[in-house]
XYZ file of C-alpha atoms in Angstrom:
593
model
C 85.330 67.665 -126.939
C 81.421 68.823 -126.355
C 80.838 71.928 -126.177
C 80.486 73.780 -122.382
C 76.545 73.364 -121.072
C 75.459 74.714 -117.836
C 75.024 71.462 -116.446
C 76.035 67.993 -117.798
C 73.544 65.763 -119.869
C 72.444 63.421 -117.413
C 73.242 59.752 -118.337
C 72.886 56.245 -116.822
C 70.594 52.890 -117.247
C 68.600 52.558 -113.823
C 66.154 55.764 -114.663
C 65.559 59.647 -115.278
C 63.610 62.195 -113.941
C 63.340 65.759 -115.142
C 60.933 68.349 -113.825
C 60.864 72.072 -113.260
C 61.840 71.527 -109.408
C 64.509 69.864 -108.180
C 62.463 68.584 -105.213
C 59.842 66.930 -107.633
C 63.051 65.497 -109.983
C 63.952 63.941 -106.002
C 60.768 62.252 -105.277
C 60.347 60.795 -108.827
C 63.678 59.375 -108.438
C 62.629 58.020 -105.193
C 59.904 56.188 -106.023
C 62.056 54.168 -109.228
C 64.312 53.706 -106.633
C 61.378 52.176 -104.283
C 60.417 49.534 -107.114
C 58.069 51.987 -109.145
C 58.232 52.195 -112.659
C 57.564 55.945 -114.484
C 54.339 56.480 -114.094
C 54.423 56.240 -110.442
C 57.404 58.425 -110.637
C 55.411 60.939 -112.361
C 52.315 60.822 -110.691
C 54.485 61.292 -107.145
C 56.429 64.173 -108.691
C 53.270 65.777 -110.056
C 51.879 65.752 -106.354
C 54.932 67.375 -105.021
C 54.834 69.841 -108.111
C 51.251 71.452 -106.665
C 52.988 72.122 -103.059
C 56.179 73.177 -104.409
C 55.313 76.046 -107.760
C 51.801 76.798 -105.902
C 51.907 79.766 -108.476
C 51.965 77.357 -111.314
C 49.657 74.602 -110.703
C 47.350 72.869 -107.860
C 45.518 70.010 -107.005
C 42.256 72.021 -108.732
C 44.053 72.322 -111.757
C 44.355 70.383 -115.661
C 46.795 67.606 -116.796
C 47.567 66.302 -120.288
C 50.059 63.507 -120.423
C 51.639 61.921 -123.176
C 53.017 58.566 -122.411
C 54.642 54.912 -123.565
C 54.188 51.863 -121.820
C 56.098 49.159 -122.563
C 53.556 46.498 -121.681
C 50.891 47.801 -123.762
C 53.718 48.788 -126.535
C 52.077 52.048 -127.534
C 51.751 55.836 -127.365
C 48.861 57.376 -125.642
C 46.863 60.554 -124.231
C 46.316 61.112 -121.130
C 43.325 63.730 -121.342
C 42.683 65.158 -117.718
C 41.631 68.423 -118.862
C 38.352 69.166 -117.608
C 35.463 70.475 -119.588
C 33.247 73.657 -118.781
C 30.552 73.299 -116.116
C 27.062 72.700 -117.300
C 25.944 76.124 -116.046
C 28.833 77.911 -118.642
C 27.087 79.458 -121.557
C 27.716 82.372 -123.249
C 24.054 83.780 -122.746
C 24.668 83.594 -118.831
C 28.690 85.396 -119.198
C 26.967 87.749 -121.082
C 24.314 88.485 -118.910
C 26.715 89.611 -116.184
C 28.095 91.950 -118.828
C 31.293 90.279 -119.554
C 32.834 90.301 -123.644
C 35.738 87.704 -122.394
C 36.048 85.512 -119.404
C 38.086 86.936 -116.739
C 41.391 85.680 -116.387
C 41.143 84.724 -112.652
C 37.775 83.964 -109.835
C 35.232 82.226 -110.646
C 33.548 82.320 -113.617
C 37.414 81.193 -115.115
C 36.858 77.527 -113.570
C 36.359 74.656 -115.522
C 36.206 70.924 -113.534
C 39.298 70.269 -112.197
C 40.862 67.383 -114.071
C 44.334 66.983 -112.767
C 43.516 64.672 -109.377
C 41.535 62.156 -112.562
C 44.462 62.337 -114.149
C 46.770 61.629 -111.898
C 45.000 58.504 -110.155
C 44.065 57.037 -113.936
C 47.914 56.949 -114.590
C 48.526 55.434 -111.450
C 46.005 52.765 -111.655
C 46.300 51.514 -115.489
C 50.223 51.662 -115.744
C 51.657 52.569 -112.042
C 52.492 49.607 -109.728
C 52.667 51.576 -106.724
C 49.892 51.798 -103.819
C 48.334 55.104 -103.473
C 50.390 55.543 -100.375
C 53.559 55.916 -101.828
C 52.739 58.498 -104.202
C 50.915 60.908 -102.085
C 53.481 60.381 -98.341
C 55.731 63.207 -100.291
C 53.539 65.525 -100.797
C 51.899 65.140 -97.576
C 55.150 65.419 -96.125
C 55.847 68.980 -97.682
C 52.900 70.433 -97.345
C 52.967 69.292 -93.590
C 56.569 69.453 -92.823
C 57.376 72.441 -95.096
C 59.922 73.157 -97.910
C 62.497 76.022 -99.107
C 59.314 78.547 -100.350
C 60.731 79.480 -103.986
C 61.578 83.425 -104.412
C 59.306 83.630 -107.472
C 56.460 82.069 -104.637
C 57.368 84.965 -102.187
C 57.260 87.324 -105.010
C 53.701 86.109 -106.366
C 52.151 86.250 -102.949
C 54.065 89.516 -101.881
C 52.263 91.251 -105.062
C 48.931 90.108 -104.197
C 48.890 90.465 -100.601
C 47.195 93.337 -100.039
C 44.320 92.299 -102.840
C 44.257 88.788 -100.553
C 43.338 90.653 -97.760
C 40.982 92.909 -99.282
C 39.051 90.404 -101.708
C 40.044 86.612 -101.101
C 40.492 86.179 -97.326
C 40.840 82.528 -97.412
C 43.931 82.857 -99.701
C 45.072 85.565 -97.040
C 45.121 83.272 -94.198
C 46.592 80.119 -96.488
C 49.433 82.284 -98.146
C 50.243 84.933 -95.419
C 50.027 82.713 -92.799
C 50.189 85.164 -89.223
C 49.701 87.929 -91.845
C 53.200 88.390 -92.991
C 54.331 87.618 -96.771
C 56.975 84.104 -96.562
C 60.683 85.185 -96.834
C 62.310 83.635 -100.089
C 63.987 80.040 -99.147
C 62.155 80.183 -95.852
C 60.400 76.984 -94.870
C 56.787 77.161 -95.726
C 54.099 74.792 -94.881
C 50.104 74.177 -96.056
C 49.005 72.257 -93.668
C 44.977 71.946 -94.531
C 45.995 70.672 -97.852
C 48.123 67.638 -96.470
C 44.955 67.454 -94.383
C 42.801 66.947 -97.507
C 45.310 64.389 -98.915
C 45.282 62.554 -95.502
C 41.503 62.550 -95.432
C 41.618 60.852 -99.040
C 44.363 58.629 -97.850
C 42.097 57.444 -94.550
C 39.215 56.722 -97.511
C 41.210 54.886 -99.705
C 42.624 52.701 -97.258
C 39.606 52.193 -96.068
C 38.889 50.156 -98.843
C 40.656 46.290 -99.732
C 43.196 46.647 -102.779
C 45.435 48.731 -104.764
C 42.602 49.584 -107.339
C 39.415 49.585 -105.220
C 41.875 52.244 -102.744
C 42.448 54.494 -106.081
C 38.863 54.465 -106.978
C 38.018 55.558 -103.660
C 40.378 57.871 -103.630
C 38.714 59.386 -106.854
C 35.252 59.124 -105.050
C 36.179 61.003 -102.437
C 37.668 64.216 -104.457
C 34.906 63.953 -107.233
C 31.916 62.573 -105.421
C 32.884 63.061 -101.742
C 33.855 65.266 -99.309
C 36.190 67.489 -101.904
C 33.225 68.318 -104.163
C 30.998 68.656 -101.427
C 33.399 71.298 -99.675
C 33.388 73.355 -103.057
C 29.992 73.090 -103.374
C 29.706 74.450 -100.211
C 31.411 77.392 -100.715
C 30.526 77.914 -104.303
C 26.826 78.247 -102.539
C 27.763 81.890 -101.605
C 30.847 82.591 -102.886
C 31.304 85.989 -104.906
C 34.679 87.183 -105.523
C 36.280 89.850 -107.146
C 38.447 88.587 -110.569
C 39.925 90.461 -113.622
C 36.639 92.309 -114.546
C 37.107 94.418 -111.794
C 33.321 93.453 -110.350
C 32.639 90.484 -108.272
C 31.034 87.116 -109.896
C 29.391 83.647 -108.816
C 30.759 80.244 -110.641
C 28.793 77.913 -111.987
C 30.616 75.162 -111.120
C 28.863 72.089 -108.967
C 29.728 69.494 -107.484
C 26.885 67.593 -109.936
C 29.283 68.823 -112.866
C 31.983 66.824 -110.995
C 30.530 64.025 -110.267
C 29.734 62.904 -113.789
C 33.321 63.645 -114.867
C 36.266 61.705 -115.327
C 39.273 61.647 -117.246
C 40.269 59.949 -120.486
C 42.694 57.977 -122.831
C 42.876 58.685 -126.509
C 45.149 58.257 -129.140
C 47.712 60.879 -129.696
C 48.134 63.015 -132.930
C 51.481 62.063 -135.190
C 53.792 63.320 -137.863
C 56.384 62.094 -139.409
C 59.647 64.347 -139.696
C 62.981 63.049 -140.819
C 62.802 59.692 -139.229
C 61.151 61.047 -136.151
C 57.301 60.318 -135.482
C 56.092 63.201 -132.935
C 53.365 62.359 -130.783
C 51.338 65.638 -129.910
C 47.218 65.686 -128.510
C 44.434 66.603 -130.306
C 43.019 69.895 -131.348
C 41.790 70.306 -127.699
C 45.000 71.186 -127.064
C 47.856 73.219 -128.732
C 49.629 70.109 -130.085
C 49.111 70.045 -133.462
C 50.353 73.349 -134.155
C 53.956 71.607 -133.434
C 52.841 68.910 -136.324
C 51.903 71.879 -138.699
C 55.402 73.716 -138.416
C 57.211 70.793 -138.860
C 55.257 69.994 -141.975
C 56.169 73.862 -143.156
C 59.911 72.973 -142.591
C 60.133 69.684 -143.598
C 61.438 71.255 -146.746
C 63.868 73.611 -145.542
C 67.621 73.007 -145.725
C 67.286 73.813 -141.419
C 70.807 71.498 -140.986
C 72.868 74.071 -143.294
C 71.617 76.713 -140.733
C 73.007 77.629 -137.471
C 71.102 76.671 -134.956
C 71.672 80.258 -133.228
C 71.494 81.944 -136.305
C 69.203 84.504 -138.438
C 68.596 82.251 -141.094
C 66.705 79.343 -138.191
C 65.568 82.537 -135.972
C 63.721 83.911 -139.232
C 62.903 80.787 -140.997
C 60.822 79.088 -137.587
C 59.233 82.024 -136.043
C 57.338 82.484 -139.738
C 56.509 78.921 -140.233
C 55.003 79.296 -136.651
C 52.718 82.559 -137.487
C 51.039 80.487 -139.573
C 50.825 77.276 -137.900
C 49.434 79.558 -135.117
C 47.141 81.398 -136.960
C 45.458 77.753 -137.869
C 45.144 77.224 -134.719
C 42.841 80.045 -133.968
C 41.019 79.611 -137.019
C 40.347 75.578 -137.044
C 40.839 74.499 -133.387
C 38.595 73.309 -130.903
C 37.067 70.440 -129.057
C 36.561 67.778 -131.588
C 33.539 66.438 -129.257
C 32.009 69.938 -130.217
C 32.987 70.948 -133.399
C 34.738 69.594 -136.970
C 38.459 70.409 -136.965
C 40.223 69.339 -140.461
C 43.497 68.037 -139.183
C 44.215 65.699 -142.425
C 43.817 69.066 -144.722
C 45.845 71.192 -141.859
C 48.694 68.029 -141.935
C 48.531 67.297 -145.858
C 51.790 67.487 -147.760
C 49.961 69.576 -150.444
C 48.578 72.143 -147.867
C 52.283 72.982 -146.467
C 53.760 72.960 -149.643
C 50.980 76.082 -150.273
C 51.568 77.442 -147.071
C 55.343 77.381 -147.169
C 55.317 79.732 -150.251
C 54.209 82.683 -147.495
C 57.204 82.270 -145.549
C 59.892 84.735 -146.953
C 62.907 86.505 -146.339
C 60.783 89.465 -144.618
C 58.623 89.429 -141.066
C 54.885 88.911 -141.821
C 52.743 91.825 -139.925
C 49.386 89.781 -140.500
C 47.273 86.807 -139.204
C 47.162 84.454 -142.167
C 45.169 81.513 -141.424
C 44.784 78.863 -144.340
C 42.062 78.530 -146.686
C 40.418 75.040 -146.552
C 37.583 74.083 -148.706
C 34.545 74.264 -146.345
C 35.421 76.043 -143.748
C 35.175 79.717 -145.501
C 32.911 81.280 -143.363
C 34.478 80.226 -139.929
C 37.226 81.851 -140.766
C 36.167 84.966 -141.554
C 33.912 84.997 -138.696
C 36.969 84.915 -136.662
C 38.989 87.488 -138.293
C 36.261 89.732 -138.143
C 35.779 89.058 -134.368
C 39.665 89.774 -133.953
C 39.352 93.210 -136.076
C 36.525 94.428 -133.969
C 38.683 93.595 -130.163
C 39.556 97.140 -129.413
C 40.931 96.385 -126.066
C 44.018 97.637 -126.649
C 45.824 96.002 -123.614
C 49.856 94.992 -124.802
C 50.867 91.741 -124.242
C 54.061 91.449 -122.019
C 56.785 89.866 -123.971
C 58.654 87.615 -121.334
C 57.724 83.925 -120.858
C 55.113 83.546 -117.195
C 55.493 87.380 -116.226
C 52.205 88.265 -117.823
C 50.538 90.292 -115.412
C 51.566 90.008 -111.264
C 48.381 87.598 -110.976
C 49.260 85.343 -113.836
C 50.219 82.007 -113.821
C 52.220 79.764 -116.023
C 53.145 75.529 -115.979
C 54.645 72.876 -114.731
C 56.739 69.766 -116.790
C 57.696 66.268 -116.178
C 59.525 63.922 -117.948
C 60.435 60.199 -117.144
C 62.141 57.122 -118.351
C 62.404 53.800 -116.516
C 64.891 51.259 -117.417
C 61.980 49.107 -118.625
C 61.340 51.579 -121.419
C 57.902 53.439 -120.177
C 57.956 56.999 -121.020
C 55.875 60.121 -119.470
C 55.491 62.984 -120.542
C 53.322 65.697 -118.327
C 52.478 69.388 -118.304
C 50.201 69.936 -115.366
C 49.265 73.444 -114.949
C 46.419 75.674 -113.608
C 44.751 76.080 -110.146
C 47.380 78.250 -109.379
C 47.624 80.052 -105.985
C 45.937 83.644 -108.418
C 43.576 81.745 -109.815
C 40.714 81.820 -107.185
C 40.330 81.963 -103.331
C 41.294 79.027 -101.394
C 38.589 76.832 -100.768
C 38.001 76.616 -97.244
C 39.478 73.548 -94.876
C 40.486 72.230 -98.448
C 43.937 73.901 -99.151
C 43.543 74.632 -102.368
C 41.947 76.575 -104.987
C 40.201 76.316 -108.351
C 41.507 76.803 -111.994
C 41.158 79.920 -114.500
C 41.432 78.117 -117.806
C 37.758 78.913 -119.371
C 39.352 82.268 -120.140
C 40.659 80.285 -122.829
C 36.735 80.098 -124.251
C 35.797 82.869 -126.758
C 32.092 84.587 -125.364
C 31.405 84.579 -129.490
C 28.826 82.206 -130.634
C 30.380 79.985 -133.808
C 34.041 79.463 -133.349
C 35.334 76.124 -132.739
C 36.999 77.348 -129.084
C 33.238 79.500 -128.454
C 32.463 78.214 -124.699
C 29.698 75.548 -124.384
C 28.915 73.536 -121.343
C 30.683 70.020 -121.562
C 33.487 71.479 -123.672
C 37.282 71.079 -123.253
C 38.579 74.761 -123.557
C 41.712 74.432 -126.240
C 44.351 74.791 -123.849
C 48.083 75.417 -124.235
C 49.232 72.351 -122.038
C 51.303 70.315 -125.119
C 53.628 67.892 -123.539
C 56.028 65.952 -126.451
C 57.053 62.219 -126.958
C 58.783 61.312 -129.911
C 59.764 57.650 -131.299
C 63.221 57.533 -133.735
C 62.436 54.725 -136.308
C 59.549 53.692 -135.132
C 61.786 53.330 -131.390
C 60.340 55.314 -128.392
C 63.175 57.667 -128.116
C 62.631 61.163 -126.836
C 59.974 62.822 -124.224
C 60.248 66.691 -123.395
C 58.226 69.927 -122.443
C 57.782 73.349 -120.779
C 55.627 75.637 -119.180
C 54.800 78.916 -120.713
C 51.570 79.238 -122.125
C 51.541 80.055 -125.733
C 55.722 79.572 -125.865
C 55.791 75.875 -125.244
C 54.688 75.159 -128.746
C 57.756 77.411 -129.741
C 60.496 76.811 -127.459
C 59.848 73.046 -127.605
C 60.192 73.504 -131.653
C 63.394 75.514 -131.328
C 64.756 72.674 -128.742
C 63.740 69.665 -130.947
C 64.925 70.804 -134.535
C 68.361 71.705 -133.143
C 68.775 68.223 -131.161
C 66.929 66.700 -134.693
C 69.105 68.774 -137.471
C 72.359 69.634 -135.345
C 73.110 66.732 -133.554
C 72.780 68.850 -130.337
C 73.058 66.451 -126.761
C 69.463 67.038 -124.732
C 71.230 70.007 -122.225
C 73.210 71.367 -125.279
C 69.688 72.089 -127.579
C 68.019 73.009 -123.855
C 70.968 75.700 -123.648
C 70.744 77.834 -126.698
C 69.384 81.158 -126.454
C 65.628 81.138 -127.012
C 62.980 82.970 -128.926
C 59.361 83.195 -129.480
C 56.495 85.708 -131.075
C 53.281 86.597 -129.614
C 51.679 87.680 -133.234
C 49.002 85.505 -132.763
C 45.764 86.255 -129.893
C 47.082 85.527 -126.825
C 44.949 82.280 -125.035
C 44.710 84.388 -121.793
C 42.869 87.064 -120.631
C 42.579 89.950 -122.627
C 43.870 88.104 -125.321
C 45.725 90.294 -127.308
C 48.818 90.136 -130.104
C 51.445 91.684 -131.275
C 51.550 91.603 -134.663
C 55.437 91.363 -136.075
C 56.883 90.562 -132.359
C 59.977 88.668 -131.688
C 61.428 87.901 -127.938
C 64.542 86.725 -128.218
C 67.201 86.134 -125.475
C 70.298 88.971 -125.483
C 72.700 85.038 -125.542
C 72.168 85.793 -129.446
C 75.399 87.430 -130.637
C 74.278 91.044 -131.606
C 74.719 90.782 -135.002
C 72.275 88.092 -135.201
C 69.632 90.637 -133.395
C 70.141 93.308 -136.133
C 69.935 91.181 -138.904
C 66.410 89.873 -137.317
C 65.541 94.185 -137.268
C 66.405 94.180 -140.549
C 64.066 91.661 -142.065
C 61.503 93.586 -140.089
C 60.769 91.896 -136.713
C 59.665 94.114 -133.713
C 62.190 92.403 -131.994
C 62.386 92.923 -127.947
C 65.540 91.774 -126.360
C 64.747 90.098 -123.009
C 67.867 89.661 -120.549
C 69.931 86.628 -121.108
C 68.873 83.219 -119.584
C 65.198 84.541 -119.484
C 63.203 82.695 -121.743
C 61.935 78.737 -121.281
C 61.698 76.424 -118.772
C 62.685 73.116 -121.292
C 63.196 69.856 -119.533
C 63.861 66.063 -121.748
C 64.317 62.561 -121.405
C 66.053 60.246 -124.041
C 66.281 56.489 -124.502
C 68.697 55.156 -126.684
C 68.697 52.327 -128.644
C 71.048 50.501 -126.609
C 69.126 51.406 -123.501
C 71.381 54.478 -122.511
C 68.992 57.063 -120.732
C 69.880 60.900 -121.296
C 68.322 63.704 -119.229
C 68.856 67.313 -119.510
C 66.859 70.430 -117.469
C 66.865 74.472 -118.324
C 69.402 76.166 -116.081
C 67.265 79.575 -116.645
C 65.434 80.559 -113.332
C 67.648 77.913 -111.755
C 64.924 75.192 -110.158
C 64.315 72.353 -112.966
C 66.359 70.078 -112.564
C 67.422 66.336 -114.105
C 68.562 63.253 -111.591
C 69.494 59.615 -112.759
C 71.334 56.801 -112.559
């Protein structure tokens, strides 16, 4: 008999959806059940995603996707992360007396990618018009939907700093001036306006791909960009700094921008070839802890157990500490991912990892790269900011954001995997007529000449968005993700060893308590560590908690059900699709048939 999960493994042949919203999980369904395939599921869902957790992503937001099409019989990268503007330089940041970028306003924005993203995967592997993805977001954004308590909560804790410094997010948030009541039916009506206007474009226009190109004229060369422009003109709002900045954003920057298709990043683990992106992105640091386990006896452990709890969390300090040493846009700068992925590397690395908690950053040495290195450490040593980073999954600060997920499987065997994020409702102010505002995640640059993530106009900041797809024997098998910043590396890890190693179903792994560290520097603003830390979920049995005190981990208990926001999709090889979705802060949810 399986063991008791919160909600069953979803299984059937027709199709699966999981997202972090059950609405989203809905509409994705919908549109497989309309004659779409996937990636029109996901592209639908990912619309609905920006009206549903507005204080986790938005249309002016970033989008890496990972995802297998079945015609075209390979993985790819979806890269709709935009790059900084070509007014971003450190000299100018400096000038207005800024060390970091501010974690919200202005100067944060980078060109929004997502909307690129989004129509690209509609157009090259989508079947659906543009219509049919875009009709349910318009639809609750215009009609309304349940407004989410965590919503409420967001807006409640920034209302009176809406009405003092962003108006325009005043008037779109607090609509009549009072903060929305949790489950109460909420509505944005200028942003289904916007869609409708790109709709009445589009359709303007004879064909399924000359209608998608317009509709990417009209948000990157049209009347979008044009209304940010406009308000970017004389714009200057208060963000994180505490003093009030211009952007450098234009709509020139936007124009010449559009999103790409690479090939992902692999590793093989114990029959399983994982499928991460570049060093733009977060990724590899997955591929680097599975190379410093590969070796480890992790099916003799418990999944729930010291021994895994210990044993992962220090392969990750160190896979983490690579990643501030070595990564970066590879566009930009040289990133040594066959040294950082070399059997003969881990094997050096995994002699570090012992039965104690390591207290220190210790990036690898490789042959070359010396003096970047050190140039970073030295950076980190001199950061006396002091501010403590808050140990629980989104709840940074009241005005941070966090991430969306999406995972699909059609019957036909295309995959998606998607972690839009950014362009949250604390990002910016609204821009007005539009809806919507811009994204924050150039506080991900470092205002430090030298360093592979150092800001530079036309660069991709290295962001945290790391959605998963992993083939079994060579065999598409397995997409999965999560919001959560600088956990989704970890909690992902923790997920996919114990569905790998333990034979765990998809909802049983996405069950287990959770854990992550934050010894590493923080990728938003202040960016700051905790050297030693260990969050882990009170679901461990206590013994397991003082055992992890005893090997020396500044271990912080967070209240059970707290921590991760996992959702996965599974194809087997006979075709059976599997679908599981985090019961913790009860919204994701999975749906198939």
């Amino acid at each position: 008999m399986n063991a008791f999960t919160t909600r069953p493994e979803i299984l059937g042949t027709f199709g699966v959806v999981a997202s972090t919203h059950w609405i989203a999980s809905a509409v994705g369904m919908s549109m497989l059940e309309k004659g779409g395939n996937a990636f029109d599921a996901a592209v639908a869902a990912g619309f609905v995603l920006q009206v549903v957790e507005p204080h986790l992503v938005g249309p002016g937001g970033d989008l890496p996707a990972i995802v297998y099409s079945k015609k075209k019989d390979r993985i790819e990268v979806i890269c709709a992360q935009g790059p900084a503007p070509a007014g971003a330089t450190i000299e100018h940041y400096r000038a207005q007396g800024l060390a970091k970028i501010p974690g919200d306003g202005l100067l944060a924005t980078v060109i929004p990618g997502a909307f690129d993203g989004w129509m690209l995967m509609l157009r090259d592997y989508g079947r659906l018009s543009l219509r049919d993805v875009l009709e349910p977001a318009i639809h609750y954004a215009d009609d309304g939907h349940p407004v989410l308590a965590r919503v409420a909560d967001t807006i409640a804790n920034l209302a009176d700093f809406f009405a003092r410094e962003w108006p325009t997010s005043h008037q779109t948030w607090l609509p009549g001036g009072a903060v929305p009541k949790p489950r109460a039916i909420f509505r944005n009506p200028a942003l289904a306006q916007t869609w409708r206007r790109v709709l009445a474009e589009a359709e303007a226009k004879r064909g399924r791909e000359a209608q998608i190109e317009a509709a990417r004229d009209a948000f990157y060369r049209g009347f979008v960009a044009e209304a940010i422009q406009d308000y970017l003109d004389t714009a200057e709002v208060m963000d994180e700094s505490g003093r009030r900045h211009k952007g450098v954003l234009t709509a020139a920057d936007m124009a010449r921008w559009t999103a790409t298709v690479e090939a992902p990043l692999t590793y093989d683990y114990h029959g399983w070839t994982v499928a991460k992106t570049g060093p733009w992105g977060q990724g590899p640091v997955f591929l680097q802890t599975l190379a410093l386990l590969k070796d480890f006896d992790l099916a003799g452990m418990d999944p729930a157990g010291t021994e895994f709890v210990h044993t992962v969390t220090e392969a990750m300090k160190l896979a983490f500490a690579d990643r501030e040493a070595y990564y970066g846009d590879p566009e930009f700068c040289a990133v040594p991912l066959d040294h950082l992925l070399s059997d003969s590397y881990a094997a050096e690395r995994r002699q570090l990892i012992g039965r104690q908690a390591s207290l220190d950053l210790l990036p690898g040495a490789v042959p070359g790269f010396d003096a970047q290195v050190q140039h970073m450490l030295a950076m980190l040593a001199a950061d006396t900011s002091g501010a403590v980073y808050e140990p629980t999954m989104a709840h940074l600060a009241k005005k941070r954001g966090d991430t969306v997920h999406i995972d699909v499987i059609d019957r036909e065997g295309n995959m998606v995997s998607a972690t839009p994020s950014g362009g949250w409702l604390q990002s910016s102010p609204i821009i007005p007529g539009l809806g919507f505002c811009l994204n924050s995640r150039a506080q991900m640059f470092w205002l430090e000449p030298g360093l592979p993530s150092s800001l530079e106009p036309g660069k991709r900041p290295r962001t945290t968005l790391t959605p998963s797809l992993a083939l079994h024997e060579g065999r598409p098998t397995l997409a999965f993700g999560t919001p959560g910043g600088d956990q989704q590396e970890q909690w992902q890890l923790a997920f996919f060893l114990r569905h790998v190693h333990h034979g765990r179903n998809l909802q049983e792994a996405i069950d287990l308590p959770l854990f992550h560290t934050a010894h590493f520097p923080a990728s938003f603003h202040p960016r700051t560590r905790d050297p030693g830390s260990l969050i882990a979920e009170a679901n461990f049995a206590p013994q397991v908690l003082d055992e992890l005190r005893c090997r020396g981990h500044r271990l912080t208990v967070a209240e059970p059900w707290t921590i991760g926001r996992m959702t996965a999709a599974r194809r087997d090889a006979d075709g059976l699709l599997r679908a599981g979705a985090t019961p913790r802060l009860m919204q994701a949810y999975a749906v198939g048939r």
